[in-house]
XYZ file of C-alpha atoms in Angstrom:
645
model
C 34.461 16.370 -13.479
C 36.552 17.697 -10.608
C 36.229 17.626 -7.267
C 35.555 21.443 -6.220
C 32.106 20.162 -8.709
C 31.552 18.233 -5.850
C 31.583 20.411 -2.661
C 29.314 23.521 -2.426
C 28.832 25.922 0.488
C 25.120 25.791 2.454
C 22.548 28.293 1.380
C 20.048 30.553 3.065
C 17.304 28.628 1.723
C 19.028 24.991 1.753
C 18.662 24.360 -1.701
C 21.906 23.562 -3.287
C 22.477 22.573 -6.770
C 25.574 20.790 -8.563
C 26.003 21.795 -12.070
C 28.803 20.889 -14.144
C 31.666 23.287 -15.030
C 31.755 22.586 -18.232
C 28.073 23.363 -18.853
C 26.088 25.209 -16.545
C 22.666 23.634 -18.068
C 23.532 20.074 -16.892
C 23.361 18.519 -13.476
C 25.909 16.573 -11.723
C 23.963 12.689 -11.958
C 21.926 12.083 -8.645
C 23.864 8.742 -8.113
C 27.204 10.736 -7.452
C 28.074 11.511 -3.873
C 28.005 15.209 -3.133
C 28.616 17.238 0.231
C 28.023 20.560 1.623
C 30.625 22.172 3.708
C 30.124 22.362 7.164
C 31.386 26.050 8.580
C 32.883 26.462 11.829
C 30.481 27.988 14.451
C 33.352 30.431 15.480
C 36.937 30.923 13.900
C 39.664 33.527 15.805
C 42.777 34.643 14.366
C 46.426 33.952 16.090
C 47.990 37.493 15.550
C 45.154 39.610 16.078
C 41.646 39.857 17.969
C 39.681 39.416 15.284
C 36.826 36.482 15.523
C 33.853 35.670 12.648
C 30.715 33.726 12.430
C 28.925 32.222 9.560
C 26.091 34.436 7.809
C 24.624 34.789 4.487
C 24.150 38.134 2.080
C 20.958 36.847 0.149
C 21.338 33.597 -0.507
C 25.027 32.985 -0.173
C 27.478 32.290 2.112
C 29.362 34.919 4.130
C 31.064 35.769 7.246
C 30.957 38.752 9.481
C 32.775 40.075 12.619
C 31.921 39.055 16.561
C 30.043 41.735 17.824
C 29.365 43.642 14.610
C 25.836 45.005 13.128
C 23.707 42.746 11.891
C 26.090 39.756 13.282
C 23.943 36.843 15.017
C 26.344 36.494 17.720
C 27.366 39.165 20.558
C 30.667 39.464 22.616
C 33.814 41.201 22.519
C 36.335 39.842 19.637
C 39.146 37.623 20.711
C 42.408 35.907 19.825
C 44.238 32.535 20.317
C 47.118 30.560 19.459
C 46.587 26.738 20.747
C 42.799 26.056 20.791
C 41.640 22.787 23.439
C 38.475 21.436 23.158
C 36.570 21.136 26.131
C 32.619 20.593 27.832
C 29.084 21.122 27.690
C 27.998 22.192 30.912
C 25.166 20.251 32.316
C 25.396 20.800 35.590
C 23.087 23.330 38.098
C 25.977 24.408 40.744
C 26.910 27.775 38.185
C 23.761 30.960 37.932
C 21.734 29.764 35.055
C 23.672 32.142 32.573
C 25.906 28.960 32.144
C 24.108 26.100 32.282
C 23.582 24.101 29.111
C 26.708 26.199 27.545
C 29.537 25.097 26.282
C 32.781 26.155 27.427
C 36.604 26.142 25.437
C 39.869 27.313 26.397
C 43.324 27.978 24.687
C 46.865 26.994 25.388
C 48.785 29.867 24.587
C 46.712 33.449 25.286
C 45.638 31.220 28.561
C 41.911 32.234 28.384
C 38.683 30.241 29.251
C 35.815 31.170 27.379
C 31.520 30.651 27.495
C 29.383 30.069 24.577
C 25.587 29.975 24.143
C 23.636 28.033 21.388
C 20.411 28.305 20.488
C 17.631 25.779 19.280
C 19.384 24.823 16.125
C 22.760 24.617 17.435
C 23.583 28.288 16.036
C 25.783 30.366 18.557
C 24.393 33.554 19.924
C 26.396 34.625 22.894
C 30.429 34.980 24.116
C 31.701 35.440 27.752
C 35.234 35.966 29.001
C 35.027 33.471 31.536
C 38.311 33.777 32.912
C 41.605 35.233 31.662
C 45.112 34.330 32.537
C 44.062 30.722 33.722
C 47.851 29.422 32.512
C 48.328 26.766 29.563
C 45.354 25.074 29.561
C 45.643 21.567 28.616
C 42.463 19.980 29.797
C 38.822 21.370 30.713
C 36.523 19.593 31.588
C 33.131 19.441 34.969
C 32.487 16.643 37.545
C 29.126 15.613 37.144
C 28.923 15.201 41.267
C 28.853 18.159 42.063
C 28.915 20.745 39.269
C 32.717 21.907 39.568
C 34.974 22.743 36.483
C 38.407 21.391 36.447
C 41.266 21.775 34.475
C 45.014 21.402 34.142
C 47.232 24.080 34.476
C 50.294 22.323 33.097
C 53.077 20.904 33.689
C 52.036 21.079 37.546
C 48.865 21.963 38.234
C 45.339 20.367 38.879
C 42.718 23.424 39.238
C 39.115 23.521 40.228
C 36.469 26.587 39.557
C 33.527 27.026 41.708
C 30.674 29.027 42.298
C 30.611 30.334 45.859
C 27.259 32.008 45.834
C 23.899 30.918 46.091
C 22.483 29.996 43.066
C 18.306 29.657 42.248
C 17.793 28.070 39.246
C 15.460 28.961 36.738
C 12.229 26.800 36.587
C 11.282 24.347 33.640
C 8.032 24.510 32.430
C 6.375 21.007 31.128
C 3.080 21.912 29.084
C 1.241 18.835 27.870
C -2.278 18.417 26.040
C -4.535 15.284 25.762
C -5.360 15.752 21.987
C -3.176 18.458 19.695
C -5.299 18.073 16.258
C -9.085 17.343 15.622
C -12.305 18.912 14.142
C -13.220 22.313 15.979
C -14.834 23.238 17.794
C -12.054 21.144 19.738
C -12.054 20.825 23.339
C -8.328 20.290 24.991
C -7.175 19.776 28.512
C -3.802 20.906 28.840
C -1.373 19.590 32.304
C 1.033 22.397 33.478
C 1.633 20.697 36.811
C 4.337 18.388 36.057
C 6.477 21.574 35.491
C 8.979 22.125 38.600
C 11.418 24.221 40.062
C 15.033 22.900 41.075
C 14.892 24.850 44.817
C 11.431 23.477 45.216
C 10.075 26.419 45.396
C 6.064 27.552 44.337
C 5.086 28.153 40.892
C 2.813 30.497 39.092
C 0.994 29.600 35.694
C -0.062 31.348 32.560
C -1.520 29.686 29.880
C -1.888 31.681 26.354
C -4.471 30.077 24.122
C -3.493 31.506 20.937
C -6.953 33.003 20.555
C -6.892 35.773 23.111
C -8.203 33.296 26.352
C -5.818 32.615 28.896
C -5.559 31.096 32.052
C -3.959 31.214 35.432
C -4.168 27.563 36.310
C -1.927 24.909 36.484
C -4.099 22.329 34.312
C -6.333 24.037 32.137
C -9.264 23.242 29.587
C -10.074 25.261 26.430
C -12.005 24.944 23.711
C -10.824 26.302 19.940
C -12.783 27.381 17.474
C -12.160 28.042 13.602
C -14.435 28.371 10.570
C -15.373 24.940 9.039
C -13.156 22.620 6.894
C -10.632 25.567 7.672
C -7.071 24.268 9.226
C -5.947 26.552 11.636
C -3.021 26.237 13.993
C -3.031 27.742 17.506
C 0.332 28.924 19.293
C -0.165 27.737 23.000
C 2.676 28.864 25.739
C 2.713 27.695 29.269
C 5.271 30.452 31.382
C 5.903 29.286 34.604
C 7.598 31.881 37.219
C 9.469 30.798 40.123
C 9.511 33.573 43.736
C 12.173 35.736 42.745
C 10.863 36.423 39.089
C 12.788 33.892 37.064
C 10.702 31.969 33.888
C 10.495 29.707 31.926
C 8.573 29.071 28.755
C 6.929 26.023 26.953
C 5.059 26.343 23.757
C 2.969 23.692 21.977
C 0.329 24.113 19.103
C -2.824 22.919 18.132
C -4.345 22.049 15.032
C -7.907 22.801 14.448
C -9.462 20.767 11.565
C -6.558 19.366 10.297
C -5.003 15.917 10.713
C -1.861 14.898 10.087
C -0.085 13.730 6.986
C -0.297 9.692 6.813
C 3.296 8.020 5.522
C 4.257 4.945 4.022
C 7.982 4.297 3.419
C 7.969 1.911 0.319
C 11.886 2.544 0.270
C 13.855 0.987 2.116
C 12.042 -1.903 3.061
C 12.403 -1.456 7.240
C 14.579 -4.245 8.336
C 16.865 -4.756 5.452
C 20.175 -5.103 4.942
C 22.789 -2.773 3.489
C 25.740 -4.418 1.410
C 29.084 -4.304 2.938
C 31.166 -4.385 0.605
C 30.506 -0.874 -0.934
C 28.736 2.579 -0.333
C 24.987 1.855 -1.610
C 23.123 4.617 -3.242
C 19.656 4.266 -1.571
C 16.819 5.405 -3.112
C 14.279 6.847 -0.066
C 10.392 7.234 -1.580
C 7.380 7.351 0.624
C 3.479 7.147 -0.396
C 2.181 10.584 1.495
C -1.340 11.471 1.852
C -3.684 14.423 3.497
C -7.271 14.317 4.078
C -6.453 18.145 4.176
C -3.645 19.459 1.463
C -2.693 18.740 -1.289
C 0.554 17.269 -2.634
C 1.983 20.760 -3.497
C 1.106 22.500 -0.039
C 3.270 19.413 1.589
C 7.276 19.641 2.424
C 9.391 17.232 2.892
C 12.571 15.950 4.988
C 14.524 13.114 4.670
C 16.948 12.273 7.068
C 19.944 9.769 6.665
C 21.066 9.024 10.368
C 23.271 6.740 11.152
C 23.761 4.904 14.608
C 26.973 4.287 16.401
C 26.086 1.948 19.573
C 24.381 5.431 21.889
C 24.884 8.032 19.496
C 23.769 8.769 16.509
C 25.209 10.946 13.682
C 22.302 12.526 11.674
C 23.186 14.328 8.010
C 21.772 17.484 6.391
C 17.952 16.759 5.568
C 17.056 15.843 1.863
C 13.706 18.151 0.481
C 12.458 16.086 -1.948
C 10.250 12.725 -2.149
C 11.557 10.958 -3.537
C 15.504 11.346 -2.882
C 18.625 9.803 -2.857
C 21.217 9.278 -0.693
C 24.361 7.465 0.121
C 24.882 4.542 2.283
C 28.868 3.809 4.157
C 29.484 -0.108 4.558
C 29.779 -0.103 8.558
C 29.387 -2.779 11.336
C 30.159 -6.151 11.763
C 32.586 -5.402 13.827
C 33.089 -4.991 17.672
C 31.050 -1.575 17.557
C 26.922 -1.285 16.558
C 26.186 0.231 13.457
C 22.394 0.877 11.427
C 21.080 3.119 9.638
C 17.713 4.769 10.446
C 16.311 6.766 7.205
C 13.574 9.110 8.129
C 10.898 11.002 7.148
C 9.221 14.195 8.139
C 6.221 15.595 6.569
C 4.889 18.851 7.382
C 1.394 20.345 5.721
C 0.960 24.035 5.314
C -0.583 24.941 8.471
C 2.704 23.028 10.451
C 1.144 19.950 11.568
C 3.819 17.318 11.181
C 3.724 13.480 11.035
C 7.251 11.213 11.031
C 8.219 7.906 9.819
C 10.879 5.646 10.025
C 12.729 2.788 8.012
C 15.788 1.199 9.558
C 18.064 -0.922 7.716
C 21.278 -2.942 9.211
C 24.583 -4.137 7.999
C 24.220 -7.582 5.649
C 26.448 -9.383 7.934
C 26.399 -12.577 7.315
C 26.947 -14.457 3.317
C 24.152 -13.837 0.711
C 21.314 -17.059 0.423
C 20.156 -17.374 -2.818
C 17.141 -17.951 -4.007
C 14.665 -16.850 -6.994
C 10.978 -17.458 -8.730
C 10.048 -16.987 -12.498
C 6.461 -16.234 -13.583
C 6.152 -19.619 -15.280
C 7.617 -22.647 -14.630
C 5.973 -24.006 -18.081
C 6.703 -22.227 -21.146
C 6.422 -22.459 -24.737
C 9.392 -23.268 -27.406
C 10.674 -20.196 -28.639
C 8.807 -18.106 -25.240
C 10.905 -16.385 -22.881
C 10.934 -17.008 -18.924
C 11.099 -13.759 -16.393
C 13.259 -14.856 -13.285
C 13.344 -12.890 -10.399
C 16.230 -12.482 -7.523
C 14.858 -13.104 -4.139
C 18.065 -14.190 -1.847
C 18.546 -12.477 1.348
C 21.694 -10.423 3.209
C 22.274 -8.141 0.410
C 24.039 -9.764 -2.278
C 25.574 -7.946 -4.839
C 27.018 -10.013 -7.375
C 24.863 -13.189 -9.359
C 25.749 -15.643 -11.086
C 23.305 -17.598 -13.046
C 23.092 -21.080 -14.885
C 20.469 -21.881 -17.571
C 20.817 -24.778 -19.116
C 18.813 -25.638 -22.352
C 18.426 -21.433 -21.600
C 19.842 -18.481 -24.023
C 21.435 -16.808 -22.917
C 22.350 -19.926 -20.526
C 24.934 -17.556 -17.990
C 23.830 -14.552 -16.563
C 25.312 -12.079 -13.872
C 21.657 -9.869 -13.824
C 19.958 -9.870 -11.112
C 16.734 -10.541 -12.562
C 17.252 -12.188 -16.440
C 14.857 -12.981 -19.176
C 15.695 -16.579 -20.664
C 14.620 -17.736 -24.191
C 13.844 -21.271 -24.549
C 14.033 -23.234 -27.933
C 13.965 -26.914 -27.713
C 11.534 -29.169 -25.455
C 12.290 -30.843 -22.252
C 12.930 -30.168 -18.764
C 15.759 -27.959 -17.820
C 17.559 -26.799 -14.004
C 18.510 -23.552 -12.938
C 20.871 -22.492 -10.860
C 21.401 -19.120 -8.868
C 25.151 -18.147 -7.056
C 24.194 -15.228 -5.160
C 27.405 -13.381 -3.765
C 27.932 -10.293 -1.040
C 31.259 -9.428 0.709
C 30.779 -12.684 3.071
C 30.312 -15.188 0.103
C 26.812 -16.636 -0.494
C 24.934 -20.020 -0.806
C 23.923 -21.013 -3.958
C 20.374 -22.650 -4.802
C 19.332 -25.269 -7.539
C 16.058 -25.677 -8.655
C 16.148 -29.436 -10.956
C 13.934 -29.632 -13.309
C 12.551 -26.242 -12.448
C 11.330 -25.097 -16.254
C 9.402 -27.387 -18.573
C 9.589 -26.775 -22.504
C 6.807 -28.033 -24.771
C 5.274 -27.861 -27.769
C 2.321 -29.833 -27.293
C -1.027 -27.982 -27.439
C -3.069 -29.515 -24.283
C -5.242 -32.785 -24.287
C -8.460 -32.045 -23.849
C -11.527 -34.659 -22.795
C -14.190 -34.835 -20.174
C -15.086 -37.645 -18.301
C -18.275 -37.917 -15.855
C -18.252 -39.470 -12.749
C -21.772 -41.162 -13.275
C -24.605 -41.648 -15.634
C -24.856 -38.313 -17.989
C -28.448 -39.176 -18.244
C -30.625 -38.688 -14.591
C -33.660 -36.688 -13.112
C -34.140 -33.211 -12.379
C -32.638 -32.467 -9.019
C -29.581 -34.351 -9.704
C -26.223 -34.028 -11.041
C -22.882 -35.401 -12.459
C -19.427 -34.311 -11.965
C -17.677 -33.489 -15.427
C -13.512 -34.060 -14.899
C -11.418 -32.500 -17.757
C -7.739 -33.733 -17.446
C -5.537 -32.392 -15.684
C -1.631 -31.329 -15.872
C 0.880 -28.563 -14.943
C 0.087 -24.999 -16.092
C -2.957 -25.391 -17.326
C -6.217 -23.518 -17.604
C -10.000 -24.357 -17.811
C -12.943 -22.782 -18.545
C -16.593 -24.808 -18.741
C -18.848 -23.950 -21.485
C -22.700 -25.493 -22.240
C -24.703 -25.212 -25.569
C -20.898 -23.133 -26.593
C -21.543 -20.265 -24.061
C -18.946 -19.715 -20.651
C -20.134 -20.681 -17.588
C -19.327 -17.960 -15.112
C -16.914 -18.673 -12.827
C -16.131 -22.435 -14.239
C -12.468 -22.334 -14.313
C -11.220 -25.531 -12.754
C -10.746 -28.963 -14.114
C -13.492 -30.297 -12.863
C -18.031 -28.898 -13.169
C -20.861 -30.301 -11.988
C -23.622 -30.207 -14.223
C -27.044 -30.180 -13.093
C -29.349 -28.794 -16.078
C -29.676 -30.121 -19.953
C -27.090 -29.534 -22.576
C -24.035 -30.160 -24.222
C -20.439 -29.033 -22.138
C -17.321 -28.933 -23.333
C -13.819 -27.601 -21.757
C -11.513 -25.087 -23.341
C -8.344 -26.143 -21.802
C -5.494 -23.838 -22.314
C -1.466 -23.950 -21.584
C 1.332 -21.676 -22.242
C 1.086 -22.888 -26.097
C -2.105 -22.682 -27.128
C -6.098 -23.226 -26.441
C -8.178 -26.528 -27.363
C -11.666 -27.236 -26.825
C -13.426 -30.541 -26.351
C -15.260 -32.739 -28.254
C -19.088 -32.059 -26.570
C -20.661 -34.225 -23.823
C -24.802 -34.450 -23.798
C -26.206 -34.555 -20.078
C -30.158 -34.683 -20.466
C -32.369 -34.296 -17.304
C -35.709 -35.858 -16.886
C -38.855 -34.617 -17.390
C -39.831 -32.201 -14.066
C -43.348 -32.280 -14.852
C -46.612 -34.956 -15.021
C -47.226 -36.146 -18.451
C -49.483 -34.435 -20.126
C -51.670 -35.014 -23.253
C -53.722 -32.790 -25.869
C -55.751 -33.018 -28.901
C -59.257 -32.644 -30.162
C -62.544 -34.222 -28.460
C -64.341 -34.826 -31.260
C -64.636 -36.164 -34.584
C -66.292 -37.004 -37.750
C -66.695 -41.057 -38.544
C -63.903 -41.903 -40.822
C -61.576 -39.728 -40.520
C -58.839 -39.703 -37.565
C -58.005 -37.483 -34.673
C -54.531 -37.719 -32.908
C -53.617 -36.768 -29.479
C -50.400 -36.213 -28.508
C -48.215 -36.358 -25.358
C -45.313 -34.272 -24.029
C -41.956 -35.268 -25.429
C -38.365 -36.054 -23.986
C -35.199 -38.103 -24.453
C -35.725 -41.294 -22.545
C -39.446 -41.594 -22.365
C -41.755 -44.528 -23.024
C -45.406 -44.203 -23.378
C -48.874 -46.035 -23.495
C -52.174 -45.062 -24.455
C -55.156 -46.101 -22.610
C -58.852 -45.786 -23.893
C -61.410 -46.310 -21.340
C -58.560 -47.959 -18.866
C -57.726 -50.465 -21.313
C -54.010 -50.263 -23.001
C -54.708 -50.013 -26.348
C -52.314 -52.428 -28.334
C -49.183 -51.254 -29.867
C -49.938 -47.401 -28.970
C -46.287 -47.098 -27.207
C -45.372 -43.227 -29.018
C -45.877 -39.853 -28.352
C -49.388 -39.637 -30.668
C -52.391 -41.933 -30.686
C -55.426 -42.255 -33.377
C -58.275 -42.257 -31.084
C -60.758 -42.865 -33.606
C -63.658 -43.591 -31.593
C -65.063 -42.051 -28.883
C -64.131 -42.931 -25.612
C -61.888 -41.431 -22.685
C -58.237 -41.351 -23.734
C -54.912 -40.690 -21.535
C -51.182 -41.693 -21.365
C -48.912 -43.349 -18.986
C -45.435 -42.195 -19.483
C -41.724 -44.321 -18.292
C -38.760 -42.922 -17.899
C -35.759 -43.200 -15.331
C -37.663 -40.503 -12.922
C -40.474 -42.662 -12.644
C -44.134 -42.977 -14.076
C -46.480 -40.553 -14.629
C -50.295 -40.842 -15.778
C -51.364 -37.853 -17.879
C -54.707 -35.681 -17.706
C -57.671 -37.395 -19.790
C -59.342 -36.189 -22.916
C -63.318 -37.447 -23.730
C -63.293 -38.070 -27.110
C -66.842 -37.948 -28.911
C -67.765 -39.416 -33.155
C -70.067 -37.423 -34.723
C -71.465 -39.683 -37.768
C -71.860 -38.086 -41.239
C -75.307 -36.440 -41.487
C -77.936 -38.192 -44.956
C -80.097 -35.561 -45.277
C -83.634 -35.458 -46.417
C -86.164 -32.758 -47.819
C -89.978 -32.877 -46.649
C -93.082 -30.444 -47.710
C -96.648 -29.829 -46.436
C -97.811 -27.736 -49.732
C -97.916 -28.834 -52.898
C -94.944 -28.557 -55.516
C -97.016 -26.706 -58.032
C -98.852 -23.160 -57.809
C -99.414 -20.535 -59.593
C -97.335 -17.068 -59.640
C -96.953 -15.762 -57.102
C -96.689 -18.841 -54.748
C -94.298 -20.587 -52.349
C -94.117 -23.720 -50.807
C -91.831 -24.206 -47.425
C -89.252 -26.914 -47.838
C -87.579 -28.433 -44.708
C -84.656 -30.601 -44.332
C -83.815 -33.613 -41.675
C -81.368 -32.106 -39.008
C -78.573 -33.286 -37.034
C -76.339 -32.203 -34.335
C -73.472 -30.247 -34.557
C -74.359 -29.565 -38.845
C -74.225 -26.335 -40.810
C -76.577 -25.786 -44.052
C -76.843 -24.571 -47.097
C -79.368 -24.900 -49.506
C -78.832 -24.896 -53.411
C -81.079 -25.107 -56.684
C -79.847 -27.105 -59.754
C -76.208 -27.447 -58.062
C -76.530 -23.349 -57.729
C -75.746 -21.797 -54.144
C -78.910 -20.296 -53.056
């Protein structure tokens, strides 16, 4: 690479690329300084009259003659031998033709001459100003009272004024409340702070953009535009002073639109730069519009760099992101920062800016650093990551028990083999030195799975409505999560769960090795209802007929048959095998509770017997009724000589 690669003349559209010489196809790296050379506004030649500006022919640089067709600046070609800088004038004691001009002069063809600039700093106009002035050595105006002096040397002191009477041109000062919204969008507009320098009246014309206009000083319009359309309105405020003389202001306003919102996520505003070499910044922004899209957005980056009241501002970057190149200055006797900005425009020209200023690292780098877990596993790998201050750029790190145990990255991954508790140590370095940190015993090594037990704060066995507090143990880097009957409880991820229902918890309890799960701990609740009892209520003599109660872990019962406890009837089922009326009383930690009662009724065996009124024997055909003893609650069936009738 050479470095002619390097250097590349401006283009009509700005964009300039770098490729390499030796192939065409491939860019010079983005990390590689580049410039663009900066023409001279003017140049002149010493033997003849013959004076050239910067142009373009398509897209590439050119020159053309003062004066000629198609050149952006008019005058009469000149020569000189011995240029001498000299002033911008700023004063208001010369006709307005030469205020805010600049004006130059030469040593040896003696001349003085007047330029005009426009907007962008581009020249459009040159005057004579005055031949024959002498060797000019000096030129320069006193900013009391408007005069240009300069020296005529070796002898000679001179001072130019203007001797007639001079009436200044007006500046307009157009100003709106609001300059973006939904339409329709209703703006008042101020035209009255404009002023004349004599003092003298003003007339106003406002043009809307729309076709409207108005003739007062401090107007009020409303815009329309069709819906969810952006549109942009060109307003001008023309003031005109008594003797004709105007000026023009022009503002616009954006109809449905808003601006684009930024976010500069590089630099971080109110960094440091390192001194102790140029720093290739990357600049990136997050950039949205409720409006446009990404593509219908441009961008412009500017590196500027302030020297105590000035500034000195560099050719905008048109990308997002971009790069650009930072110069180690300050920290001396004179102010230096940098302010990286950001302009983004949409497509119908409503703009939004955004700043990031950074400052010289100026004092020694103070170390310091984190890793993402301060407990690891043997044979697992730690992530540490650089967070000293003052822009270091060297490191220097110590791992002991660590491989690789010395590192100069920034931010290293260490391996760790072998248990036990290991120090780390961070020298962070800029061009002033640095402070280094140590963290002892900062990284713990283990192979040990977890321990994993519960123990309750109180009895495990209690009514409904209370509760007991489960504690799993506890140590560095570890996780927990509850579980009952073997199923997660949501949200139980701490060491310690209060349990307030029936079942069996246990505690998964996990560290950077592995997971364990405990052994299971049973927490029953008493009953929440009154005992209760069922069964049948009645029953033949001699057989049995069991009622039974409600169940549950810690219960004691008794039976009671007509009020009297019935001896040795302490479980959950009772014979009652005679009639009576039957219930429970149940004990348990909650409390006593009697249950509802049952009536229970014998029915004794039926002995049944046959009777007639007719006699046995007759003659076919014949019948005789036969009729058996009844009882309650019996079903029949009648058979002859064993056969089912």
């Amino acid at each position: 690479m050479q470095f002619n690669e390097l250097l590349r003349q401006p283009t009509a559209n700005g964009v300039i690329s770098y490729p390499l010489q030796c192939d065409n196809s491939l860019m010079i790296p983005s990390n590689i300084r580049k410039w663009v050379h900066a023409r001279p506004d003017l140049d002149w030649n010493h033997g003849s009259a013959t004076t050239r500006t910067g142009t373009y022919t398509g897209n590439t640089a050119s020159n053309i003659k003062l004066g000629a067709v198609g050149s952006p600046v008019s005058g009469v070609q000149f020569q000189g031998y011995a240029s001498v800088a000299g002033f911008w004038y700023t004063g208001t004691s010369f006709p307005p033709m030469y205020q805010n001009t600049y004006f130059h002069a030469d040593y040896g063809a003696g001349w003085i001459k007047n330029f005009s600039f426009n907007a962008v700093d581009s020249p459009t106009v040159t005057r004579n100003f005055g031949d024959n002035m002498g060797p000019v050595v000096f030129l320069s105006m006193n900013p009391k009272n408007g005069s240009i002096y300069y020296i005529n040397y070796p002898t000679e002191i001179r001072i130019i004024k203007y001797t007639g009477i001079v009436n200044n041109f007006p500046t307009a000062v157009a100003t709106s409340n609001v300059y973006f919204g939904t339409a329709p969008l209703n703006v008042s507009f101020t035209g009255s702070q404009s002023s004349d320098p004599e003092g003298l009246p003003l007339t106003y014309k406002w043009k809307f953009g729309d076709g409207d206009s108005s003739l007062v000083a401090n107007p009020s319009h409303t815009f329309n535009a069709p819906p969810n359309t952006p549109t942009t309105f060109t307003v001008t405020l023309t003031v005109t002073d008594n003797i004709g003389q105007a000026d023009v202001k022009t503002i616009y306003i954006y109809a449905n639109n808003t601006p684009p919102q930024i976010t500069i996520t590089s630099p971080i505003n109110n960094s440091n730069y390192n001194m102790s070499a140029p720093t290739n910044l990357q600049l990136n922004a997050t950039v949205t519009d409720n409006e446009h899209s990404g593509a219908q957005l441009s961008y412009k980056w500017y590196n500027i760099l302030h020297h105590n009241q000035h500034n000195h501002p560099e050719s905008p970057l048109t990308t997002n992101p971009a790069n650009t190149v930072i110069t180690p200055l300050g920290c001396g006797f004179d102010t230096y920062y940098y302010e990286l900005k950001l302009v983004v425009t949409d497509a119908a020209g409503l703009s939004n800016t955004a700043s990031s200023f950074i400052y010289p690292a100026c004092s020694s780098a103070v170390s310091n650093f984190t890793v993402n877990n301060q407990t690891v596993c043997a044979g697992s790998s730690a992530q540490f990551t650089d967070l000293s201050t003052n822009s270091p750029t060297n490191y220097s790190w110590s791992f002991p028990g660590g491989t690789p145990s010395t590192s100069i990255a920034q931010n290293p991954t260490i391996s760790y083999s072998t248990p036990g508790t290991y120090s780390v140590t961070l020298s962070a370095t800029n061009g002033y030195g640095g402070t280094p940190l140590t963290k002892t015993n900062y990284i713990t090594v283990t192979n040990a799975a977890p321990t994993t037990t519960i123990t309750p704060n109180g009895p495990t066995t209690f009514c409904s409505g209370g509760s007991v507090v489960l504690n799993a143990n506890t140590g560095t880097g570890l996780t927990y999560q509850w579980k009952k009957n073997g199923t997660n409880i949501s949200g139980a991820t701490v060491s310690s769960y209060t349990a307030n229902t029936s079942g069996t918890y246990t505690v998964a309890v996990t560290n950077t090795c592995s997971t364990v799960t405990s052994s299971g701990l049973t927490v029953t609740v008493g009953p929440a209802t009154p005992a209760t009892i069922t069964g049948s209520s009645t029953f033949c003599a001699g057989s049995g007929n069991f009622l039974s109660a409600n169940t549950g872990a810690g219960i004691s019962y008794q039976w009671y048959r007509n009020t009297i406890a019935q001896m040795g009837a302490t479980t959950s089922t009772f014979n009652a095998n005679s009639s009576g009326t039957y219930y429970v009383i149940e004990t348990s930690s909650c409390g006593t509770s009697q249950s509802n009662s049952i009536v229970v009724t014998q029915i004794n065996n039926p002995n049944p017997t046959i009777s007639y009124t007719t006699p046995l024997s007759f003659c076919s055909p014949g019948s005789v009724v036969l009729t058996s003893s009844t009882f309650g609650g019996v079903q029949y069936q009648w058979q002859k000589i064993l056969l089912t009738l």
